Tab-separated table of C-alpha atoms in Angstrom:
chain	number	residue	atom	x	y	z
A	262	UNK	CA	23.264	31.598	-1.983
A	263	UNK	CA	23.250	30.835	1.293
A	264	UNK	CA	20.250	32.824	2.316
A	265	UNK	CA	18.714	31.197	-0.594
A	266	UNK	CA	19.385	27.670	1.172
A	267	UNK	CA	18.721	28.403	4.501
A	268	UNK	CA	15.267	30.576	3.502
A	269	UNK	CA	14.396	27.185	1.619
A	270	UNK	CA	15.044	24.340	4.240
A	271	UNK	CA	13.229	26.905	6.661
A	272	UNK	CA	9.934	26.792	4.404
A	273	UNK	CA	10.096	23.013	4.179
A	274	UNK	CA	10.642	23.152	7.969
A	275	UNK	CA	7.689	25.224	8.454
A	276	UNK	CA	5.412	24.261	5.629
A	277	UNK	CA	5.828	20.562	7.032
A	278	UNK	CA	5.472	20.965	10.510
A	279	UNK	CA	8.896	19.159	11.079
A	280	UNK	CA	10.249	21.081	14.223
A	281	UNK	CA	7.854	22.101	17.144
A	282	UNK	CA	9.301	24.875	19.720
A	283	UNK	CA	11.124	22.475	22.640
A	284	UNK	CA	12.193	19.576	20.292
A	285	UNK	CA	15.411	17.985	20.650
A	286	UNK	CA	17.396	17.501	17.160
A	287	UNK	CA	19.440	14.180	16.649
A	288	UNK	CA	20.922	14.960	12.788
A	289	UNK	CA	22.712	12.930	11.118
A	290	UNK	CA	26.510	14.016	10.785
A	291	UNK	CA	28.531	12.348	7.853
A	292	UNK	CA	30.673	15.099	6.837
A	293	UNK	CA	29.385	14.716	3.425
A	294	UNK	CA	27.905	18.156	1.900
A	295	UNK	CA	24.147	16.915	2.513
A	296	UNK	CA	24.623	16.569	6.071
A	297	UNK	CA	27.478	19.296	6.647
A	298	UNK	CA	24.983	21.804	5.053
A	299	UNK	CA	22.261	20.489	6.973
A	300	UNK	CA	24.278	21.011	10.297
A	301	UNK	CA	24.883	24.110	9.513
A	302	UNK	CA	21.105	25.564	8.200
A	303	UNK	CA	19.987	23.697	12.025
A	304	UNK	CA	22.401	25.264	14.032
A	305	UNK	CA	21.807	28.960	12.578
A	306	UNK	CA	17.923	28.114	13.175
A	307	UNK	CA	18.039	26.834	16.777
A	308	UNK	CA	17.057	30.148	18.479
A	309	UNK	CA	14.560	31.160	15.864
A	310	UNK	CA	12.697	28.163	15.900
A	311	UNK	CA	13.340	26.943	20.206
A	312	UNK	CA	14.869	23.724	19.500
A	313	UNK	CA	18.051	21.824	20.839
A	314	UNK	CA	20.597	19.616	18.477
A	315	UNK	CA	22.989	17.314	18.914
A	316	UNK	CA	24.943	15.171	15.696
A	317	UNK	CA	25.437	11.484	14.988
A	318	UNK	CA	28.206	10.537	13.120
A	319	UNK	CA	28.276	6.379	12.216
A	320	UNK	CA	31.881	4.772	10.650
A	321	UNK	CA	30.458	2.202	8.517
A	322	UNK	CA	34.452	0.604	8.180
A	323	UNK	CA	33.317	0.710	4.134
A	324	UNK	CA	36.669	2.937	3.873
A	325	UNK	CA	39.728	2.375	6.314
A	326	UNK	CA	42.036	5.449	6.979
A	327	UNK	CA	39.552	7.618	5.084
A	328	UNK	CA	36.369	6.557	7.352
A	329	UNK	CA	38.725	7.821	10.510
A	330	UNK	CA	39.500	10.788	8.972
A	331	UNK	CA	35.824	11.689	8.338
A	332	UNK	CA	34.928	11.065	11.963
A	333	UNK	CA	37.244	13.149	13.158
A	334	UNK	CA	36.759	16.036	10.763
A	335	UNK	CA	32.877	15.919	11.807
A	336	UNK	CA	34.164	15.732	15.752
A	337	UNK	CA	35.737	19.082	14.991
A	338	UNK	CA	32.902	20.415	13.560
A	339	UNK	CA	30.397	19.552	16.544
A	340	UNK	CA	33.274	20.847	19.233
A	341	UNK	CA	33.915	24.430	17.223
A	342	UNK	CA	30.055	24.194	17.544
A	343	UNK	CA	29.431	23.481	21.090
A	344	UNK	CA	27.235	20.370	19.919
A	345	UNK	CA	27.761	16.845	21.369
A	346	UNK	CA	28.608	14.205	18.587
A	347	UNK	CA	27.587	10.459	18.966
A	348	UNK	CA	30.009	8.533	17.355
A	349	UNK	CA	29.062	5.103	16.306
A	350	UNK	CA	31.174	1.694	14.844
A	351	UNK	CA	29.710	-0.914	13.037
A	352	UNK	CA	31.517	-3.132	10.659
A	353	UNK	CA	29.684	-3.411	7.978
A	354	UNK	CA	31.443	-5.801	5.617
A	355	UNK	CA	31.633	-8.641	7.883
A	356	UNK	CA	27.621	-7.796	9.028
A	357	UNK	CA	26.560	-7.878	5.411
A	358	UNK	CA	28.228	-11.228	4.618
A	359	UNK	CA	26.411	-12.667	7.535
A	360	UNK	CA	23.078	-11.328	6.905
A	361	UNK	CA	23.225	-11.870	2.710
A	362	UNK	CA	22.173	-8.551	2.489
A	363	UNK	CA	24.151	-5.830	0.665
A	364	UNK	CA	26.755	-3.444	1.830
A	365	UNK	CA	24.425	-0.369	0.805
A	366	UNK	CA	21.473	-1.747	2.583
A	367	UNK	CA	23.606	-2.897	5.638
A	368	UNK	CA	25.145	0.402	5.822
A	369	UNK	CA	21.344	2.057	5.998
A	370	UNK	CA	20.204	-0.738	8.796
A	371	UNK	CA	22.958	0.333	10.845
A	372	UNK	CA	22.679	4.679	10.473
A	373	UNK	CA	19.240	4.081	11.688
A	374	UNK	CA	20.060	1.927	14.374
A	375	UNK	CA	22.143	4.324	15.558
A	376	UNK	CA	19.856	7.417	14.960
A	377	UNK	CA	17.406	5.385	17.169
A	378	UNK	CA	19.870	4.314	19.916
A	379	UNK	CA	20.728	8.104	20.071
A	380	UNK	CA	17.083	9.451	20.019
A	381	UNK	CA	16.911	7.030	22.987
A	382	UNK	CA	19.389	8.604	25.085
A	383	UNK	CA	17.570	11.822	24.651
A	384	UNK	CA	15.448	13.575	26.668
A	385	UNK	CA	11.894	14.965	25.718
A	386	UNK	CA	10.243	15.337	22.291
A	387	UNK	CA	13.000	14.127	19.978
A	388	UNK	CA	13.329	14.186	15.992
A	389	UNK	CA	16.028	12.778	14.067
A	390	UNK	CA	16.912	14.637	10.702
A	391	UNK	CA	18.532	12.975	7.917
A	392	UNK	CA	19.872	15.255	4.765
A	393	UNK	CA	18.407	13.352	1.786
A	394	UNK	CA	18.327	16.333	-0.732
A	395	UNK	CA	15.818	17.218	-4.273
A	396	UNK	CA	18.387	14.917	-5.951
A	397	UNK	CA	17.640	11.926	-3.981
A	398	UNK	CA	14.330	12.132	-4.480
A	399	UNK	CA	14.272	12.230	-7.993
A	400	UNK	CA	17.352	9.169	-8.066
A	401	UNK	CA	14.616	7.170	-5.486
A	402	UNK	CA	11.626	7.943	-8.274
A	403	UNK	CA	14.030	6.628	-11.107
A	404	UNK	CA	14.895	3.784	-9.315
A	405	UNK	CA	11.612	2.586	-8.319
A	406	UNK	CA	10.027	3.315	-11.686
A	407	UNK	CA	12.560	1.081	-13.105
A	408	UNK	CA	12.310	-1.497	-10.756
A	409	UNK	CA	8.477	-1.307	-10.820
A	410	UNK	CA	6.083	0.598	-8.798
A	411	UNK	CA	2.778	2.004	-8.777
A	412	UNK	CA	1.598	5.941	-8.089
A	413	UNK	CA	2.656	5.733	-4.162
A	414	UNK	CA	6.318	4.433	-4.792
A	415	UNK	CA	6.545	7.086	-7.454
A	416	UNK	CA	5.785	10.075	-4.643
A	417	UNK	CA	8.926	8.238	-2.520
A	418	UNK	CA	9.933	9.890	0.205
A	419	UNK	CA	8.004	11.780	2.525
A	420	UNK	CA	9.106	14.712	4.354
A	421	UNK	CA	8.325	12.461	7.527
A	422	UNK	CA	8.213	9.360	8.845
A	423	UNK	CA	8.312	7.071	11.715
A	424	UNK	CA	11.715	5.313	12.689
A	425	UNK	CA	11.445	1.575	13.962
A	426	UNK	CA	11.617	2.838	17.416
A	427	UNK	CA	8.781	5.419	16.706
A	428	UNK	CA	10.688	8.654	16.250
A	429	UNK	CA	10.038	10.863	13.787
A	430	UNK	CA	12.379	11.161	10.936
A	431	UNK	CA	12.561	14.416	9.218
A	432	UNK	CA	13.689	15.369	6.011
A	433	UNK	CA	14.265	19.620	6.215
A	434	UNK	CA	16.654	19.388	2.732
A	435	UNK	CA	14.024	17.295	0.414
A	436	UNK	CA	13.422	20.834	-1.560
A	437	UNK	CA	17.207	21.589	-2.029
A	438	UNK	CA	19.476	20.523	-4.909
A	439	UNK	CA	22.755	18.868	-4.577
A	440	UNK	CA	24.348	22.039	-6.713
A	441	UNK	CA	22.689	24.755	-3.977
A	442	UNK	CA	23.819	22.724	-1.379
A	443	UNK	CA	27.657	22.501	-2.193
A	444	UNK	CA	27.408	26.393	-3.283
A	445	UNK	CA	26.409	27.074	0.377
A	446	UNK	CA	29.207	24.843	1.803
A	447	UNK	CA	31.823	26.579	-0.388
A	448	UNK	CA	30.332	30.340	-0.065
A	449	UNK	CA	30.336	28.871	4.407
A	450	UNK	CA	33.946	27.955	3.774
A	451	UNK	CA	32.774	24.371	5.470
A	452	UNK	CA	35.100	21.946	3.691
A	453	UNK	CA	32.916	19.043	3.341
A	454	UNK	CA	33.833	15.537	3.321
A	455	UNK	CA	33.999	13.545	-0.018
A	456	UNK	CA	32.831	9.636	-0.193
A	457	UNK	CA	34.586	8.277	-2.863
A	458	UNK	CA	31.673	5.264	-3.122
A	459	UNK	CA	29.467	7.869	-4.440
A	460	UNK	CA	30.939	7.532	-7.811
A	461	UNK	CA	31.018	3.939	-7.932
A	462	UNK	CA	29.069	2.976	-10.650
A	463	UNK	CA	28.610	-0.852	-9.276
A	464	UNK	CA	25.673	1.044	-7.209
A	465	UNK	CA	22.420	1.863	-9.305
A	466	UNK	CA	21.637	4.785	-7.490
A	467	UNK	CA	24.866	6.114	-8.247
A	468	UNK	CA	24.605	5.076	-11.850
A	469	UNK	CA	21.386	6.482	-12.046
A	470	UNK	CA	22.925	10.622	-10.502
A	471	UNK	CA	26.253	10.074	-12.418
A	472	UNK	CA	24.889	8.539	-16.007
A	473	UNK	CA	20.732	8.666	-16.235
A	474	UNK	CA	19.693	12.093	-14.967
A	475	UNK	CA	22.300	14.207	-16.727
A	476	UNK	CA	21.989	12.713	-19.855
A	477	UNK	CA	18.044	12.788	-20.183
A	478	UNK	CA	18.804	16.914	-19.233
A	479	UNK	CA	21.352	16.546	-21.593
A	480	UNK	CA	18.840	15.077	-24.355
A	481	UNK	CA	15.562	16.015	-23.417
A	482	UNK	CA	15.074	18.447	-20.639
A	483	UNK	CA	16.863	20.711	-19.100
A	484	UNK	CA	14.629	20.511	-16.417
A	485	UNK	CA	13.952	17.310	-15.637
A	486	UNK	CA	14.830	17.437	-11.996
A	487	UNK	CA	12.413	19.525	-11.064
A	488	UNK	CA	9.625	17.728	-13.239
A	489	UNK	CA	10.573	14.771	-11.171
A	490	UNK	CA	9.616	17.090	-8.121
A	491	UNK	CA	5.893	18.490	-8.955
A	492	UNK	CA	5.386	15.121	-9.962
A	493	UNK	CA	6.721	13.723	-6.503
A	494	UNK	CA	4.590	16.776	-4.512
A	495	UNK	CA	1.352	15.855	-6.351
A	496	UNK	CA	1.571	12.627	-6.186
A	497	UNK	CA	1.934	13.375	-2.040
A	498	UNK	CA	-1.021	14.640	-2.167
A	499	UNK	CA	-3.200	12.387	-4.035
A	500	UNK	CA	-1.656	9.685	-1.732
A	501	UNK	CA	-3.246	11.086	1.387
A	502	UNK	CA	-6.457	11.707	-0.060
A	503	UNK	CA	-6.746	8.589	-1.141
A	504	UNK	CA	-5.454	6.941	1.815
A	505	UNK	CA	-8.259	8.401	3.727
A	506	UNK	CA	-10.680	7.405	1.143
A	507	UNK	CA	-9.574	4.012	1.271
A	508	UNK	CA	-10.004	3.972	4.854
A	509	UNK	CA	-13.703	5.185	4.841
A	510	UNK	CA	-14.828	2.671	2.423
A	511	UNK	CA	-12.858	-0.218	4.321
A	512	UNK	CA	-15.258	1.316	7.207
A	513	UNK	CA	-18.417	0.752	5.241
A	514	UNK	CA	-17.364	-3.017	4.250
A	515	UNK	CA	-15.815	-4.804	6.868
A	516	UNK	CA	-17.400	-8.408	8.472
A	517	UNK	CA	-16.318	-10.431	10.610
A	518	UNK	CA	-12.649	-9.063	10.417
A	519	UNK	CA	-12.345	-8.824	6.841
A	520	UNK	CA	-13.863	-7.110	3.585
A	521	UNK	CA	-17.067	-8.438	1.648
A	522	UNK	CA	-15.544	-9.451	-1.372
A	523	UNK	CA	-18.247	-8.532	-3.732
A	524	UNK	CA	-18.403	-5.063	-2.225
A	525	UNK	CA	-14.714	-4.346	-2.199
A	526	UNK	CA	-14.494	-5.176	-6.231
A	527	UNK	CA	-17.275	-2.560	-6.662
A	528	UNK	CA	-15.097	0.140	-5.583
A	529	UNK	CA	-12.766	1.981	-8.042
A	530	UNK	CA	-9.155	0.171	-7.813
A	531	UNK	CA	-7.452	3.448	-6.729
A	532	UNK	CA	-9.646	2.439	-3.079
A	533	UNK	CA	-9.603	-1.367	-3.853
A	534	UNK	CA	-5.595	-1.794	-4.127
A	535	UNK	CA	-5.074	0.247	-1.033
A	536	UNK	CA	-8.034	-1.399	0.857
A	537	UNK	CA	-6.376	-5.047	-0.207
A	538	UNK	CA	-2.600	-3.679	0.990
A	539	UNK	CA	-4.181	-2.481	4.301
A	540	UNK	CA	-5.374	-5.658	5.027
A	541	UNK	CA	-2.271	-7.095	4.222
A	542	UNK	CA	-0.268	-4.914	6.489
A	543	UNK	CA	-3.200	-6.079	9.267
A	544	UNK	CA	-2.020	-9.225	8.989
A	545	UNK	CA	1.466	-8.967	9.155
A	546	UNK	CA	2.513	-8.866	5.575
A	547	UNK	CA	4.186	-5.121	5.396
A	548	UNK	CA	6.340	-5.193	2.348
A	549	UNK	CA	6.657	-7.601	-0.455
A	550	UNK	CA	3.195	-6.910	-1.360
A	551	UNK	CA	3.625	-6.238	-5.612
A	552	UNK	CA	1.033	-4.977	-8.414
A	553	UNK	CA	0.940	-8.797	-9.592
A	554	UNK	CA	-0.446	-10.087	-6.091
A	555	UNK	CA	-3.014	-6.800	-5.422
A	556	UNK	CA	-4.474	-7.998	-8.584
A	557	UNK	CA	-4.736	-11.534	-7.877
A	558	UNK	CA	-6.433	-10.781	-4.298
A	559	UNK	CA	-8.703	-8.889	-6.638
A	560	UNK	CA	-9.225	-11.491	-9.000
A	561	UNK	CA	-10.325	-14.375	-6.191
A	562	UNK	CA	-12.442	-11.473	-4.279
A	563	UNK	CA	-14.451	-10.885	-7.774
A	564	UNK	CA	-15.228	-14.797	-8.479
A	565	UNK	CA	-16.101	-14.880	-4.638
A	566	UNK	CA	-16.348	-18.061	-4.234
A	567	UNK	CA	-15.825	-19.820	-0.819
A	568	UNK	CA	-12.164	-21.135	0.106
A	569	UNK	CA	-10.932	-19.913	-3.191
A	570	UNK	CA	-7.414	-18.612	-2.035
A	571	UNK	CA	-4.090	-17.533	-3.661
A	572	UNK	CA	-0.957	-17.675	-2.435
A	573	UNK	CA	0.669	-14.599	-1.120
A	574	UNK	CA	4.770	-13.543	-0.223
A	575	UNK	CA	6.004	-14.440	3.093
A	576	UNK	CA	3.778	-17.456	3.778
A	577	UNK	CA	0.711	-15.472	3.542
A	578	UNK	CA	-2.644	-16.213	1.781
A	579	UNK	CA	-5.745	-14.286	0.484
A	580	UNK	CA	-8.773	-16.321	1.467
A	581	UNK	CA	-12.094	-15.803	0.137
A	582	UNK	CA	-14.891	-17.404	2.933
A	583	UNK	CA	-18.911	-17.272	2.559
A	584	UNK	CA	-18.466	-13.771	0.829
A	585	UNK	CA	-15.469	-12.433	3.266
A	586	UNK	CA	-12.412	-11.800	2.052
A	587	UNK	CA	-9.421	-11.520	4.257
A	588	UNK	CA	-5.236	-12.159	4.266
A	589	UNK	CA	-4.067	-14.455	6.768
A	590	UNK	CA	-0.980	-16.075	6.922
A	591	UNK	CA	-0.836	-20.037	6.411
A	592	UNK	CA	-1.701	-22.577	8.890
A	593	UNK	CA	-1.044	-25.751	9.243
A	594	UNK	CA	-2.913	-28.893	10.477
A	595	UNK	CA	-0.753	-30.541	12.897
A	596	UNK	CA	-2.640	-34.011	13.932
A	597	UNK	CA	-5.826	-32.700	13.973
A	598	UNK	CA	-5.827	-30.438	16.600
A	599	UNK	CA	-6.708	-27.268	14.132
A	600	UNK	CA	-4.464	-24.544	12.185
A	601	UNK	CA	-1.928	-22.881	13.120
A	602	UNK	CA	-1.586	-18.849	13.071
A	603	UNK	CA	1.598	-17.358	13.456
A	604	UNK	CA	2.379	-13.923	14.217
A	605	UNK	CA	6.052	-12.014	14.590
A	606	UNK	CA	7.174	-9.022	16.751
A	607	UNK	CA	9.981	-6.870	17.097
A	608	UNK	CA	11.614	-7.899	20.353
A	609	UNK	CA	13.582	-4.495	20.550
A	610	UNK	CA	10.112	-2.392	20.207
A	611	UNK	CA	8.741	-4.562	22.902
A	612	UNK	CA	11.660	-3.523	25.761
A	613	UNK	CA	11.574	-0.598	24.504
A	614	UNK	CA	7.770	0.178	25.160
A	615	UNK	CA	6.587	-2.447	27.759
A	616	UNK	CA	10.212	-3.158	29.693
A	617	UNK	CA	9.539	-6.870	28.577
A	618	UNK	CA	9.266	-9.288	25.594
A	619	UNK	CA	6.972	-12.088	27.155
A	620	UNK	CA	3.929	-11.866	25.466
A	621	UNK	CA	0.757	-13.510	27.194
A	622	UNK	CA	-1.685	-15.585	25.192
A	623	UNK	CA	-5.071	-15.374	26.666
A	624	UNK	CA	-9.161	-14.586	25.670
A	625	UNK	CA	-9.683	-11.273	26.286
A	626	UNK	CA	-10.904	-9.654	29.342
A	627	UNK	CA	-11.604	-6.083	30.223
A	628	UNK	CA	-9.928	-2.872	30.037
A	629	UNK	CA	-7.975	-4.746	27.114
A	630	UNK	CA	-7.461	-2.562	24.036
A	631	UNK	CA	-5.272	-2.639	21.089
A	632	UNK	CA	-3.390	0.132	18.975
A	633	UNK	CA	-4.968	0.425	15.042
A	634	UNK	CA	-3.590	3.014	12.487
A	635	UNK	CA	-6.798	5.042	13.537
A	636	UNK	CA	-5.543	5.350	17.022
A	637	UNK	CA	-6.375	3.166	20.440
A	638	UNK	CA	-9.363	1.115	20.469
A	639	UNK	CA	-11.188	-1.005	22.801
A	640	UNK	CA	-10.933	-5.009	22.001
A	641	UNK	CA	-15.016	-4.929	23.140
A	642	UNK	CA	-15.340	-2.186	20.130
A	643	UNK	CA	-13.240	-3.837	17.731
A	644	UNK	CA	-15.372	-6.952	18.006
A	645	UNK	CA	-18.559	-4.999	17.327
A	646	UNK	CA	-17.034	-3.205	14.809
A	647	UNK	CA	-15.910	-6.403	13.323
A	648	UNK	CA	-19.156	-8.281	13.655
A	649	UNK	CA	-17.757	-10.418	15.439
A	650	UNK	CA	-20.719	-13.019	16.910
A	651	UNK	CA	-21.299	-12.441	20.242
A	652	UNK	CA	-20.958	-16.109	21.237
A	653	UNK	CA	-17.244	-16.268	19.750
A	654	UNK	CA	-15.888	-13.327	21.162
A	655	UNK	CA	-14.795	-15.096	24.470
A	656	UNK	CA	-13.072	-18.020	22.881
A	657	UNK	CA	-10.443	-15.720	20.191
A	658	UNK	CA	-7.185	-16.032	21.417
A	659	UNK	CA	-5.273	-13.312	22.171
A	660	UNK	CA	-1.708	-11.687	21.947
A	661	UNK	CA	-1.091	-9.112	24.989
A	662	UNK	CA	1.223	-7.921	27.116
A	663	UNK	CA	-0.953	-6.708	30.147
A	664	UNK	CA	-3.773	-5.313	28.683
A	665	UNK	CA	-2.316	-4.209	25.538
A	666	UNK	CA	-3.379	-6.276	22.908
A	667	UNK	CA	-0.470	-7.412	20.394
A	668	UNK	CA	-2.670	-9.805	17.967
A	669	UNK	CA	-5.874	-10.739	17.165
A	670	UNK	CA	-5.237	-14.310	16.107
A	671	UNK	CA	-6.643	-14.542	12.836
A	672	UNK	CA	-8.190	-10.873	12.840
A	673	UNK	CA	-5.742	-8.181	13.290
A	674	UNK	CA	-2.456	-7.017	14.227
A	675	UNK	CA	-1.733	-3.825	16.275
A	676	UNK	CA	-0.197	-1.469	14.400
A	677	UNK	CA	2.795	-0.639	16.291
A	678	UNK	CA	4.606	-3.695	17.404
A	679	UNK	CA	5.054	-6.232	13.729
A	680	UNK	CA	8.636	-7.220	13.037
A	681	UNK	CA	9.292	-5.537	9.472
A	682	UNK	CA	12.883	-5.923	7.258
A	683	UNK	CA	14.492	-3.688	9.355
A	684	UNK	CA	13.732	-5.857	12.566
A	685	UNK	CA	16.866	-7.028	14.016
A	686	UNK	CA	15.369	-9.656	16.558
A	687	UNK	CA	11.606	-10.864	16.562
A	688	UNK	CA	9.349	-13.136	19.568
A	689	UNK	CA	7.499	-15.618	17.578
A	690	UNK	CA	3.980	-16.842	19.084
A	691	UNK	CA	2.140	-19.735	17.607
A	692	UNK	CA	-1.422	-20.100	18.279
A	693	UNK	CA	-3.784	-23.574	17.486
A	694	UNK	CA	-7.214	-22.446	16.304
């Protein structure tokens, strides 16, 4: 069995293109069986694949006396390993009563806050890996379907992504299931933790493992799990494509930095939708962003009409104008002087890349250039690209921090610095237009 696991996470390793010769590991350590196996598989690959690894372990205070015991179990693992362990506090309770947020989504804020503040401290090209197995993919698909979702939320989670702090996050254990994984731990004589909280049934997630999954494989398939996987993989894959499809025909339509309306409801909705929630994330409006309103920016961009608008989450607004559609958040007239744009950073991303958080607001002048999902780009180009008239582009105001451009007031964000959800402390700039 345990070749069987280790062979596995080394295929999703190398299929993926998660670990490149000279990286430096930060894993996540719980002492659970995900992460214990995980641990394990990393430390047996370290000379066979040329990285380095080091463990984070995070006491959420969820479970006193228990919580304690786990930190010092995974301590003991890391020092029979001769692998430096990170060991992070953070009481959770009290932090989710202040923020109104839940204990479960508190509990994730702070494990990546700490994966991040450990990447940090690192030297080099650093990765942080996180053990979410085949089961907690299929529990994430469940739980988005039944919350609602289109075809991307149903493909969940990606072997990769980037942290708030713009580290990679891998996933080397997405193609293993929970039952392989505690076979390997037993058969490795590892002695995983157990969290207790996993079989709370208050959680969905956990009534969804415990209750949903084995009794549709009970009832209707045996092998539903790994349905929920091909289904997950293709659905990958038609993501991407379509991304980049979405992305060449928002190429072919854009004006004066937005969309032409009638064009953009000429194109099939698999493009449309993700051409409408690209804008959106442009703008500053990242999540919150449902089926319902994608439709309605659809509907107002079909009748076309100018300054027919509809109102959007997070004080945002799709705006049809003389046959350009765009998302904007709303302004205000405050005595006449004009509206009001608003735009919202993450403060810690700021220190982090520029040493500062005091953001300039200028016109633009040269060498300036500002970071798009497509890579760097030149604010000169962006304006031509945007049609921008000539005799305008000297009076847009601009968001920078030397000559990195921030904001676009009115046009476009940059794609790296917008506070999200997971921001824990934001720079506001207002801007009169």
């Amino acid at each position: 069995m345990s070749i069987d696991v280790k062979e596995r996470i080394l295929k999703t390793i190398l299929d993926n293109k998660l670990i490149d010769r000279g990286d430096h590991i930060v894993t996540g350590l719980s002492g659970g069986p995900d992460s214990v196996c995980l641990f394990s598989v990393l430390m047996e690959l370290r000379e066979e694949l040329g990285f380095t690894l080091e463990a984070v372990h995070v006491n959420h205070m969820f479970r006193p006396g228990l919580a304690e015991e786990d930190a010092r179990y995974v301590q003991r693992l890391c020092d029979e390993s001769g692998i430096v362990c990170r060991q992070y506090v953070y009481d959770c309770p009290s932090l989710a009563e202040e923020s109104g947020r839940t204990l479960e989504e508190t509990g994730r804020d702070v494990r990546y806050e700490a994966f991040d503040d450990a990447a940090s401290a690192s030297d080099g090209n650093v990765k942080i890996a996180v053990a979410q197995n085949a089961g907690d993919q299929c529990e994430t698909m469940l739980f988005r379907l039944i919350r609602g979702t289109g075809p991307d939320g149903l493909a969940a989670m990606a072997y990769s992504r980037r942290s708030r702090k713009g580290y990679d996050i891998i996933r080397p254990l997405l193609d293993v299931r929970r039952t392989d994984i505690e076979a390997y731990c037993a058969e490795k004589n590892l002695h995983p933790r157990t969290d207790h909280t996993n079989s709370d049934r208050e959680y969905t997630r956990n009534r969804i493992r415990l209750d949903l999954i084995p009794y549709i494989e009970e009832n209707f398939s045996e092998n539903f799990t790994d349905s929920l996987l091909r289904l997950s993989s293709i659905l990958h894959r038609d993501r991407e494509y379509l991304r980049n499809e979405a992305v060449k025909a928002r190429k072919s339509i854009e004006k004066d930095g937005g969309v032409l309306a009638d064009r953009l409801t000429e194109l099939p909705y698999s493009l449309s939708s993700r051409i409408v929630m690209d804008i959106a994330a442009g703008a500053g409006l990242a999540e919150d962003m449902s089926m319902v309103h994608i439709r309605a920016c659809l509907d107002i961009a079909e009748k076309g009409r100018t300054s027919i608008r509809t109102d959007l989450p997070g004080g945002y607004e799709a705006v049809v104008q003389y046959g350009v559609f765009r998302i904007r958040r709303k302004g205000k007239v405050p005595d006449e002087q004009g509206v009001v744009l608003k735009a919202v950073f993450d403060r810690d991303r700021l220190i982090s890349e520029f040493g500062t958080d005091k953001v300039v607001v200028r016109t633009r002048k040269p060498g300036d250039y500002i970071r798009l999902a497509g890579g760097r780009k030149k604010i000169k180009k962006l304006f031509i690209d945007m049609k921008i008239p000539e005799e305008l582009r000297d009076s847009i105001r601009l968001a920078a921090i030397g000559n990195e451009v921030l904001w676009v007031a009115g046009y476009r964000y940059s794609s790296e610095y917008r506070a999200t959800d997971e921001t824990s402390s934001t720079v506001e700039i207002e801007i009169i237009v």
